[in-house]
Short mmCIF file of N, CA, C and O in Angstrom, two decimals:
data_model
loop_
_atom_site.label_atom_id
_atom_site.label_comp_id
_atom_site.label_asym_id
_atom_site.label_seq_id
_atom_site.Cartn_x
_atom_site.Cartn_y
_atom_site.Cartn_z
N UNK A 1 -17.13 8.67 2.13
CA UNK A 1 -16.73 7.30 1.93
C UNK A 1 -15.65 7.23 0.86
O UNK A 1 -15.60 7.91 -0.17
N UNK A 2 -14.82 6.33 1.27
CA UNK A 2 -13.73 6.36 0.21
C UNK A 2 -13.60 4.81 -0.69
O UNK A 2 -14.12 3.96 0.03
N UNK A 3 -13.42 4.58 -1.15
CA UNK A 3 -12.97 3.39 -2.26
C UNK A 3 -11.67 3.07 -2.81
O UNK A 3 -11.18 3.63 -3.80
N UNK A 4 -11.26 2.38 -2.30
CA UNK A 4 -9.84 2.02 -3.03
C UNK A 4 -9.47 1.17 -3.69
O UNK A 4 -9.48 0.03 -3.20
N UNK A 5 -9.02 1.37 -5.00
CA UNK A 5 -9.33 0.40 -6.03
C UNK A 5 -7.41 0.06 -6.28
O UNK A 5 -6.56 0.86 -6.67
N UNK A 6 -7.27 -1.13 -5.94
CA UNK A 6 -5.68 -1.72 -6.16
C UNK A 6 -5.93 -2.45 -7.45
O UNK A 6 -6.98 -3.00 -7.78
N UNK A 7 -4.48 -2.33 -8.34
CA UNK A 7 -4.02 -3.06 -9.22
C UNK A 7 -2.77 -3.50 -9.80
O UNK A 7 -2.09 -2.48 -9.92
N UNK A 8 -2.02 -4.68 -10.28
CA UNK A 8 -0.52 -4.26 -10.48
C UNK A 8 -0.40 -6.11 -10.07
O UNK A 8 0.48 -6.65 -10.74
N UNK A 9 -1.14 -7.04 -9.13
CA UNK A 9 -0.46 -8.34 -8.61
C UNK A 9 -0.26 -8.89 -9.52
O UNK A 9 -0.42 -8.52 -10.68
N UNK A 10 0.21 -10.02 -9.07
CA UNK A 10 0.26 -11.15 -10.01
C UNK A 10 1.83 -12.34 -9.74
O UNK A 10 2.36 -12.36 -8.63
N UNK A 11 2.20 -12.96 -10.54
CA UNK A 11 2.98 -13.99 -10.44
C UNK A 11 4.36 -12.90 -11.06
O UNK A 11 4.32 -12.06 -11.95
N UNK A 12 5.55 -13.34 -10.15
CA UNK A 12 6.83 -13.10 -10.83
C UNK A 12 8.12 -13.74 -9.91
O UNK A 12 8.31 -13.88 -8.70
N UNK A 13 8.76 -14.01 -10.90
CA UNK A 13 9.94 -14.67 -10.69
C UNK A 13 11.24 -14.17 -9.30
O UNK A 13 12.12 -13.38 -9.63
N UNK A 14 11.21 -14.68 -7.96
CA UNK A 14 12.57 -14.33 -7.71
C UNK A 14 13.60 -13.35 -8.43
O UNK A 14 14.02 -13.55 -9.57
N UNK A 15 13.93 -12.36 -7.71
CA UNK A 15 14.80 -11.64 -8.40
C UNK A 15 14.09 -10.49 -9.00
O UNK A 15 14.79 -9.53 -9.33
N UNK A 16 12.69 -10.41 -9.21
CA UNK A 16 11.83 -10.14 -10.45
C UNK A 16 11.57 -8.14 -9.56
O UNK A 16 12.37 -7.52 -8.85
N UNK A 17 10.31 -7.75 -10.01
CA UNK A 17 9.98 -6.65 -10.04
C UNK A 17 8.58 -6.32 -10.41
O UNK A 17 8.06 -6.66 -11.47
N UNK A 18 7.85 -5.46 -9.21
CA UNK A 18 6.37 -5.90 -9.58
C UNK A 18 6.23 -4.16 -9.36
O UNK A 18 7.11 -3.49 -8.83
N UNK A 19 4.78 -3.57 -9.96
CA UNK A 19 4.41 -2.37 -9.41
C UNK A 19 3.26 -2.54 -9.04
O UNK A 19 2.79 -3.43 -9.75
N UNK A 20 2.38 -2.12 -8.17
CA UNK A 20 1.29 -2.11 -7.84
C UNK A 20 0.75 -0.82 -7.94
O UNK A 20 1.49 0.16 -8.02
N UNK A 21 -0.60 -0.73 -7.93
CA UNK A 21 -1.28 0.91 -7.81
C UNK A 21 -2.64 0.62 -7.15
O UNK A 21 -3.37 -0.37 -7.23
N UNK A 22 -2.76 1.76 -6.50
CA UNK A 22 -3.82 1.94 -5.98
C UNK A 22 -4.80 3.44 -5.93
O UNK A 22 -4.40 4.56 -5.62
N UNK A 23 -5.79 3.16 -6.21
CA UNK A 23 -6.76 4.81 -6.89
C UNK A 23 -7.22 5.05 -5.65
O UNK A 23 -6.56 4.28 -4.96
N UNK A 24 -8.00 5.70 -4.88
CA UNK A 24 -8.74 6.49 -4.08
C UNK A 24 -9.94 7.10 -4.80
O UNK A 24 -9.84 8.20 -5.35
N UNK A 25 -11.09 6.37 -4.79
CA UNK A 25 -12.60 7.11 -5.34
C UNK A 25 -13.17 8.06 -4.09
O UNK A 25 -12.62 8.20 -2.99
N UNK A 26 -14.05 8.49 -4.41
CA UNK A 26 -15.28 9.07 -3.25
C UNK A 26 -15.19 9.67 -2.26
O UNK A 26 -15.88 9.49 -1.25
N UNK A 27 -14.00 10.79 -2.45
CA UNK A 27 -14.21 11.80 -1.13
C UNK A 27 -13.46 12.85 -2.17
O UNK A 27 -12.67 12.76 -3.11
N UNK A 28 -14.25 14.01 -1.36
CA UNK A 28 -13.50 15.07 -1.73
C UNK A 28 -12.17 15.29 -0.97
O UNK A 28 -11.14 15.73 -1.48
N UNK A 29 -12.35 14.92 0.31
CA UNK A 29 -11.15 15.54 1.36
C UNK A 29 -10.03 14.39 0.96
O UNK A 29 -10.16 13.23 0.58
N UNK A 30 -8.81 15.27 1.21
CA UNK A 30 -7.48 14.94 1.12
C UNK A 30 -7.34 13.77 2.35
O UNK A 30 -7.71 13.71 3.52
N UNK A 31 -6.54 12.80 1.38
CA UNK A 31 -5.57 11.72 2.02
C UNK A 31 -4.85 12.12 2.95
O UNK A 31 -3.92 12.86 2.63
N UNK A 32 -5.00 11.83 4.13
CA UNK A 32 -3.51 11.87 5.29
C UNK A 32 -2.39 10.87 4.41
O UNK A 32 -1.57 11.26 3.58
N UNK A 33 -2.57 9.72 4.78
CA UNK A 33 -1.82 8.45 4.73
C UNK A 33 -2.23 8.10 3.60
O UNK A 33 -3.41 8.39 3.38
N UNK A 34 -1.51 7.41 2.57
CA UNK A 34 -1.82 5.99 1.97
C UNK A 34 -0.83 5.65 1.25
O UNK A 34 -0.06 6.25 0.50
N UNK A 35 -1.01 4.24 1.69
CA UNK A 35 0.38 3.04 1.22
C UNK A 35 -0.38 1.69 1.31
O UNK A 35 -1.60 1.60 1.33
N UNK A 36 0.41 0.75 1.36
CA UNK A 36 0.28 -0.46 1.48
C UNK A 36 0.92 -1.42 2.42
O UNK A 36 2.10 -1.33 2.74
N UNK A 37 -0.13 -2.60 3.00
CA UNK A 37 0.31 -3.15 4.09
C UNK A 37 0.08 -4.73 2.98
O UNK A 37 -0.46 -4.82 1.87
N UNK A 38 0.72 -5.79 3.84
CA UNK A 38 0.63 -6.71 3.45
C UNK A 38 0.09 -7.92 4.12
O UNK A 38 0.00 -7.67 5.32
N UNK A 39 -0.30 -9.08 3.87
CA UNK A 39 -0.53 -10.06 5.07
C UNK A 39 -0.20 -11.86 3.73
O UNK A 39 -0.58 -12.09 2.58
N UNK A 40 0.48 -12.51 4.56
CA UNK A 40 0.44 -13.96 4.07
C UNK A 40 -0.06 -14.85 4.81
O UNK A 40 -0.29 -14.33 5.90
N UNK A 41 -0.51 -16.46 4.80
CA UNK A 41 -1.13 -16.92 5.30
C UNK A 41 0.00 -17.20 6.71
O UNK A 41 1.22 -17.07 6.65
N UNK A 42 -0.65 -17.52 7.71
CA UNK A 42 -0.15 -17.74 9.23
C UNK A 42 1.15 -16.56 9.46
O UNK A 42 2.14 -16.74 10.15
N UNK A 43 0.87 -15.54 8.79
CA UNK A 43 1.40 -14.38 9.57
C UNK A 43 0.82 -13.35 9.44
O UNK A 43 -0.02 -13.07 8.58
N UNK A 44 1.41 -12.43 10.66
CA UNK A 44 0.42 -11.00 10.76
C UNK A 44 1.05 -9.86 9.71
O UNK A 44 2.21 -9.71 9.31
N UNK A 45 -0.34 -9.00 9.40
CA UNK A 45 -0.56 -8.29 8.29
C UNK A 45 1.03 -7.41 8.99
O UNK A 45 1.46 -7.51 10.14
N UNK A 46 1.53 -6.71 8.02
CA UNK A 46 2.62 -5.64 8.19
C UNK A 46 2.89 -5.20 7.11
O UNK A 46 2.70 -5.66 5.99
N UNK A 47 3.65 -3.64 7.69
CA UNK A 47 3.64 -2.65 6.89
C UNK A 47 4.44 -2.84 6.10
O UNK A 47 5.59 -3.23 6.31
N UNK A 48 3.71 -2.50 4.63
CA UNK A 48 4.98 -2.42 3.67
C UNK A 48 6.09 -0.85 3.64
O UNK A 48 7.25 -0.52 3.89
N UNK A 49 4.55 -0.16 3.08
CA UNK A 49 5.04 1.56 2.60
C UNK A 49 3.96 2.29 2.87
O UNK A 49 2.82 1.82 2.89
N UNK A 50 4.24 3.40 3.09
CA UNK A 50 3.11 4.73 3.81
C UNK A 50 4.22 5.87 3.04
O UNK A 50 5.45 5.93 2.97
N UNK A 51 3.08 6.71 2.52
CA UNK A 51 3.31 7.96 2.22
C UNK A 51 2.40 8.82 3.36
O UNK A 51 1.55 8.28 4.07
N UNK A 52 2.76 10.39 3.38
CA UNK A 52 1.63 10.72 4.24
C UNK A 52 1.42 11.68 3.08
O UNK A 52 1.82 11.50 1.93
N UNK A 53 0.62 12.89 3.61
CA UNK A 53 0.47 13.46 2.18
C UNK A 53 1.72 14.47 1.82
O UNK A 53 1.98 14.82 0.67
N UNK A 54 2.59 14.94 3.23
CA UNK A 54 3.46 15.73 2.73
C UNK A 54 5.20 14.86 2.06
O UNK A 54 6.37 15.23 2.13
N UNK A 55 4.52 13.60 1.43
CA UNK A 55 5.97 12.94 0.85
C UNK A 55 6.82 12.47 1.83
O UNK A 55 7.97 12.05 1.68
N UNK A 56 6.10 12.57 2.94
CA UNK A 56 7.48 11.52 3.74
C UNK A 56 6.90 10.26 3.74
O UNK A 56 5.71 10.08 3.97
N UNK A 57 7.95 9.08 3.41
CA UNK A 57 7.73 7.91 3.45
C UNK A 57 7.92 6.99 4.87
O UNK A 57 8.52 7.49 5.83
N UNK A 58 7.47 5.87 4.92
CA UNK A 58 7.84 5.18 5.86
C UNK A 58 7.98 3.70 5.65
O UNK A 58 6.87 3.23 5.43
N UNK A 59 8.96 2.73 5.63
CA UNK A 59 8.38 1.46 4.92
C UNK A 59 8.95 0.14 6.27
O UNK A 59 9.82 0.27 7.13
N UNK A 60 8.15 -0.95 5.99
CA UNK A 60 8.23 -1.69 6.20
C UNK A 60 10.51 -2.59 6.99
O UNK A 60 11.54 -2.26 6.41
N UNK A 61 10.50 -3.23 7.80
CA UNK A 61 11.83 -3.67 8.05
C UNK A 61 12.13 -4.48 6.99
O UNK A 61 13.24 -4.42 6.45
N UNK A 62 11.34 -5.19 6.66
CA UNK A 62 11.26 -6.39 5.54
C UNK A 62 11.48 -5.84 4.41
O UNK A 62 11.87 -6.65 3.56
N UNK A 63 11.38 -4.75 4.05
CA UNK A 63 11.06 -4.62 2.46
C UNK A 63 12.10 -3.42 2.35
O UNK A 63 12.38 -3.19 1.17
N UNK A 64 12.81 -2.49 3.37
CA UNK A 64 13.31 -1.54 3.21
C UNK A 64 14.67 -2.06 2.06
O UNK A 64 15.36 -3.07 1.91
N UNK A 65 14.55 -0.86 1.47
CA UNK A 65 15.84 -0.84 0.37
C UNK A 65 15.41 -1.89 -1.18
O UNK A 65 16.23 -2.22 -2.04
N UNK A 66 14.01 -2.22 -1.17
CA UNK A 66 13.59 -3.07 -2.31
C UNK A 66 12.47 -2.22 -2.56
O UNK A 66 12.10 -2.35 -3.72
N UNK A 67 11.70 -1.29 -1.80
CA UNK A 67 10.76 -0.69 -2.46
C UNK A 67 10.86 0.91 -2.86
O UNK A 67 11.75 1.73 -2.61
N UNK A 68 9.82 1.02 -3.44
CA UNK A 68 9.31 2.59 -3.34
C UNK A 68 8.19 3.08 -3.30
O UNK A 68 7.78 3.25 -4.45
N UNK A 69 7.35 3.46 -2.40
CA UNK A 69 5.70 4.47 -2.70
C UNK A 69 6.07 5.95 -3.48
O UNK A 69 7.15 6.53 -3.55
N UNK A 70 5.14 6.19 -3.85
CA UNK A 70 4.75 6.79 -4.11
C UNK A 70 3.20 7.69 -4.53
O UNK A 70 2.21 7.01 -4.81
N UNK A 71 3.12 9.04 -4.55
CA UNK A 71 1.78 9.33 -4.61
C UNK A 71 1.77 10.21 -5.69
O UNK A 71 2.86 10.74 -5.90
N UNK A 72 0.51 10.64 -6.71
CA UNK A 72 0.24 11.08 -7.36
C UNK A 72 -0.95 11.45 -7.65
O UNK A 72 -1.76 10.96 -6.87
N UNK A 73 -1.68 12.48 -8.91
CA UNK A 73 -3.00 12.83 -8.82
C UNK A 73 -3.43 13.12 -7.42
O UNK A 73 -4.12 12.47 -6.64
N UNK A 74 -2.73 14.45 -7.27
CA UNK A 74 -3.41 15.02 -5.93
C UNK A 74 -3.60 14.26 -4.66
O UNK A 74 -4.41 14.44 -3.75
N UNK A 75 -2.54 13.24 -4.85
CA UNK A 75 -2.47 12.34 -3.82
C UNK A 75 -3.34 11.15 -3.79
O UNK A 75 -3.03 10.08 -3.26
N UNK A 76 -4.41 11.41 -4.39
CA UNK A 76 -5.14 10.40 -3.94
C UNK A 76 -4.84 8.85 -4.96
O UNK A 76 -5.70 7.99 -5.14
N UNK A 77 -3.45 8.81 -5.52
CA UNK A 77 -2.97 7.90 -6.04
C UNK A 77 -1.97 7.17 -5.64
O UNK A 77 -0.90 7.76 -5.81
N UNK A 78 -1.88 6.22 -5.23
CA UNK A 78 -0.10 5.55 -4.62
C UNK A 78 0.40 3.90 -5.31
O UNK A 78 -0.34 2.95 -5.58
N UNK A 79 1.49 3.98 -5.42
CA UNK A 79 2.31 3.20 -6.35
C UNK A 79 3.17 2.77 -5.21
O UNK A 79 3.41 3.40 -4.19
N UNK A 80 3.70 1.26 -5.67
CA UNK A 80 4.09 0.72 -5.15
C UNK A 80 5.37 -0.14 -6.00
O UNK A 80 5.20 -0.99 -6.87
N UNK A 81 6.71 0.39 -5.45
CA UNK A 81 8.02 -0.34 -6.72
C UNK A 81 8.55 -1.28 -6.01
O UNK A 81 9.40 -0.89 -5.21
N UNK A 82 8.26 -2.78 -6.04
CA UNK A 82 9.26 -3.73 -5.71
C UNK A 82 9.96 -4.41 -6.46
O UNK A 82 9.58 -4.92 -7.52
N UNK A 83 11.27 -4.50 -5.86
CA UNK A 83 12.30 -5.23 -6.74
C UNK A 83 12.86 -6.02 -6.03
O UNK A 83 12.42 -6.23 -4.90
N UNK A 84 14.14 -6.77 -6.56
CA UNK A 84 14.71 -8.27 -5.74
C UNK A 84 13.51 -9.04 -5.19
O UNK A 84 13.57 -9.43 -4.02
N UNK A 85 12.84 -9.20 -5.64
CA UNK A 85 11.28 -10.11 -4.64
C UNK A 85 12.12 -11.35 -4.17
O UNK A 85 13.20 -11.70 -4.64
N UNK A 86 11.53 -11.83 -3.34
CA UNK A 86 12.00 -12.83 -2.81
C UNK A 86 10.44 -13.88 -2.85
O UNK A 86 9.37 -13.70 -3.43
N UNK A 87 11.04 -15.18 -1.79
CA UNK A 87 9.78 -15.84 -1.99
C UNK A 87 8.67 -15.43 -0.89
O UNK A 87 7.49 -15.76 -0.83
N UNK A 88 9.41 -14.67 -0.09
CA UNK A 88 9.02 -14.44 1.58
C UNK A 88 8.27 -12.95 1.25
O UNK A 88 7.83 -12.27 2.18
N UNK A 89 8.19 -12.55 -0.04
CA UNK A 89 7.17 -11.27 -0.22
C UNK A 89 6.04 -12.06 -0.94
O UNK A 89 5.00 -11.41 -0.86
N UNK A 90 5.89 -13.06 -1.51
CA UNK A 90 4.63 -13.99 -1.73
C UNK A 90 3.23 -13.32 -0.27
O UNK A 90 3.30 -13.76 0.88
N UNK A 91 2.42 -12.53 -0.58
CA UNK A 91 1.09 -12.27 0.09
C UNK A 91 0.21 -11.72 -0.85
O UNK A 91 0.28 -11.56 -2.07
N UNK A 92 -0.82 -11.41 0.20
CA UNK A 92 -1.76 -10.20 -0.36
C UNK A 92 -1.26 -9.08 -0.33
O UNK A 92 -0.19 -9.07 0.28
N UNK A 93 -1.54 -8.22 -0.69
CA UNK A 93 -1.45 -6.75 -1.00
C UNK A 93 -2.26 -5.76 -0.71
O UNK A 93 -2.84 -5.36 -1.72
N UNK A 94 -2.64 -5.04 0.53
CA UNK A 94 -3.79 -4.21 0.77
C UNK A 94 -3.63 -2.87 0.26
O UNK A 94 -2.40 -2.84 0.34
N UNK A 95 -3.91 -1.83 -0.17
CA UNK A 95 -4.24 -1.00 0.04
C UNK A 95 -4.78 -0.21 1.72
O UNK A 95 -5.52 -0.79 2.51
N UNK A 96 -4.13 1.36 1.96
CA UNK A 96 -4.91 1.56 2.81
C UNK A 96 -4.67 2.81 2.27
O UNK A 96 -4.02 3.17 1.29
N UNK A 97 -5.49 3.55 3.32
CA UNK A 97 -5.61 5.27 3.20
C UNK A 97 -6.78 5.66 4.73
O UNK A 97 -7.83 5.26 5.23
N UNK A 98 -5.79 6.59 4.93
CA UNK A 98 -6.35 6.98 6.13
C UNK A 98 -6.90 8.39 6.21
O UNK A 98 -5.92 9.06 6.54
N UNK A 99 -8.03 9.27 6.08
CA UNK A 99 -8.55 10.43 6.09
C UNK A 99 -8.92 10.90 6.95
O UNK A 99 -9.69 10.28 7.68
N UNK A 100 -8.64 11.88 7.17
CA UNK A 100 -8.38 12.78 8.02
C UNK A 100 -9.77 13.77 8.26
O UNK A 100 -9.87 14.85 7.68
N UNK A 101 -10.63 13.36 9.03
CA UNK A 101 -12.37 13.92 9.57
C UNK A 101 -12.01 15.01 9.89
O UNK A 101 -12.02 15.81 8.96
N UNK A 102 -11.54 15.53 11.27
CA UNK A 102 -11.00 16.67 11.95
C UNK A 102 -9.75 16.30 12.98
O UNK A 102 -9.16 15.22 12.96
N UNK A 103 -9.55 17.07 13.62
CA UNK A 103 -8.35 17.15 14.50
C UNK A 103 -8.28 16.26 15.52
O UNK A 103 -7.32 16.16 16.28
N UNK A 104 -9.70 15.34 15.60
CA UNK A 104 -9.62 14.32 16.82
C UNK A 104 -10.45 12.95 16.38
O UNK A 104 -10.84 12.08 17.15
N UNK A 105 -10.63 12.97 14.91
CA UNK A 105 -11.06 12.29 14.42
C UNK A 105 -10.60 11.55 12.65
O UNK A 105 -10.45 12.30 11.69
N UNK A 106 -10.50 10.52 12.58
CA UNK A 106 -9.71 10.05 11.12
C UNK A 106 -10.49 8.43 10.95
O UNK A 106 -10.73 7.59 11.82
N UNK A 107 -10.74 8.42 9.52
CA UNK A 107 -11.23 7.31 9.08
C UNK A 107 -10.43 6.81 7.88
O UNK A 107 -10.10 7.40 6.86
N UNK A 108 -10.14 5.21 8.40
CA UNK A 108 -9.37 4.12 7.64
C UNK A 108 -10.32 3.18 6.67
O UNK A 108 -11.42 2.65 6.84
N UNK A 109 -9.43 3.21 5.61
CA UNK A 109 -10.20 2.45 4.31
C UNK A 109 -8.90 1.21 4.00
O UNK A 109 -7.71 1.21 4.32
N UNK A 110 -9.72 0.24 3.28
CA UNK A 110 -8.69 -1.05 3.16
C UNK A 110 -9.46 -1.20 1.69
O UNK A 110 -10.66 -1.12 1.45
N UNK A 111 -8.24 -1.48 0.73
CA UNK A 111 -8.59 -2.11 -0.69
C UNK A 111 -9.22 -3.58 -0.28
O UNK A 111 -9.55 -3.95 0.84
N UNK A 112 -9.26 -4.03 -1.06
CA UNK A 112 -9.55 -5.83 -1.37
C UNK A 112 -8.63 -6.80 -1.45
O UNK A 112 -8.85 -8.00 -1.29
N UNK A 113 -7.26 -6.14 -1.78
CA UNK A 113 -6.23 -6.76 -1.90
C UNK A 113 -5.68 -7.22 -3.28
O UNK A 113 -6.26 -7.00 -4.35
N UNK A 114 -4.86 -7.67 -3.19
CA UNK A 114 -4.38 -7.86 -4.70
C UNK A 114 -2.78 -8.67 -4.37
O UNK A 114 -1.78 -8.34 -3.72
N UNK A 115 -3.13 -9.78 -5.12
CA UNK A 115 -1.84 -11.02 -4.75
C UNK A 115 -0.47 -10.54 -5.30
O UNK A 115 -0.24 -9.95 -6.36
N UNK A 116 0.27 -10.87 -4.48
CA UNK A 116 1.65 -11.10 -4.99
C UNK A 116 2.50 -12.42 -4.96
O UNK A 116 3.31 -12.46 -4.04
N UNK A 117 2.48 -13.65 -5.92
CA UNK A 117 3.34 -14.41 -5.67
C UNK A 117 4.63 -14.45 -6.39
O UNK A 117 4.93 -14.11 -7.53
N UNK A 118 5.30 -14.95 -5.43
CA UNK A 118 6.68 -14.50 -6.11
C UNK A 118 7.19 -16.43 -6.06
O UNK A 118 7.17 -17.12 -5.05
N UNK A 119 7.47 -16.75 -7.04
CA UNK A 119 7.76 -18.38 -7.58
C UNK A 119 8.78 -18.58 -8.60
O UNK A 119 8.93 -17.61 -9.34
N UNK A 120 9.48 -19.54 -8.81
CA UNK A 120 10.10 -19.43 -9.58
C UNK A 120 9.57 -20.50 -10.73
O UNK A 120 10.16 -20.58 -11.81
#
């Protein structure tokens, strides 16, 4: 079982710059995936940023060229760099991480979330 503990939301200004983080408790086995997806009210959740574990990234259409993931502590750590926020990045903030059982099998974990409003 895994646990993912997000931190970093909160209120910031247009223009502004937020980091988020997210820990990984309770497994020994290595992270495939983990990044962050997002969701606001009356729209569907989407991807922000995905690391996998070998450092390739993948991010979001919306957010490309304003963010950065990253991973650390043996991976089972990922960071999240946004800048230029706009008002249209105003959501939640999930956490995910996806682990890797065996070769035909993988189990997905979701943080709790953690707000981002962006206001002026």
């Amino acid at each position: 079982q895994v646990h993912l503990v997000e931190s970093g939301g909160g209120l910031v200004q247009p223009g502004g710059s937020l980091r988020l983080s997210c820990v990984a408790f309770g497994t020994s086995l290595s992270i495939k995936n983990m990044g962050w997806y997002r969701q606001a009210p009356g729209k569907q959740r989407e991807l922000v940023a995905i690391m996998d574990s070998g450092g390739i990234t993948h991010y979001g259409d919306s957010v490309k060229g304003r963010c950065t993931v990253s991973r650390h502590n043996a991976m089972n750590t990922a960071y999240l760099e946004m800048n230029s926020l706009k008002l249209e990045d105003t959501a939640g903030y999930y956490c995910n991480a996806e682990q890797r059982i065996s070769s035909y099998s993988s189990r997905n974990y979701w943080g709790q979330g953690t707000q981002v409003t962006v206001s002026s």
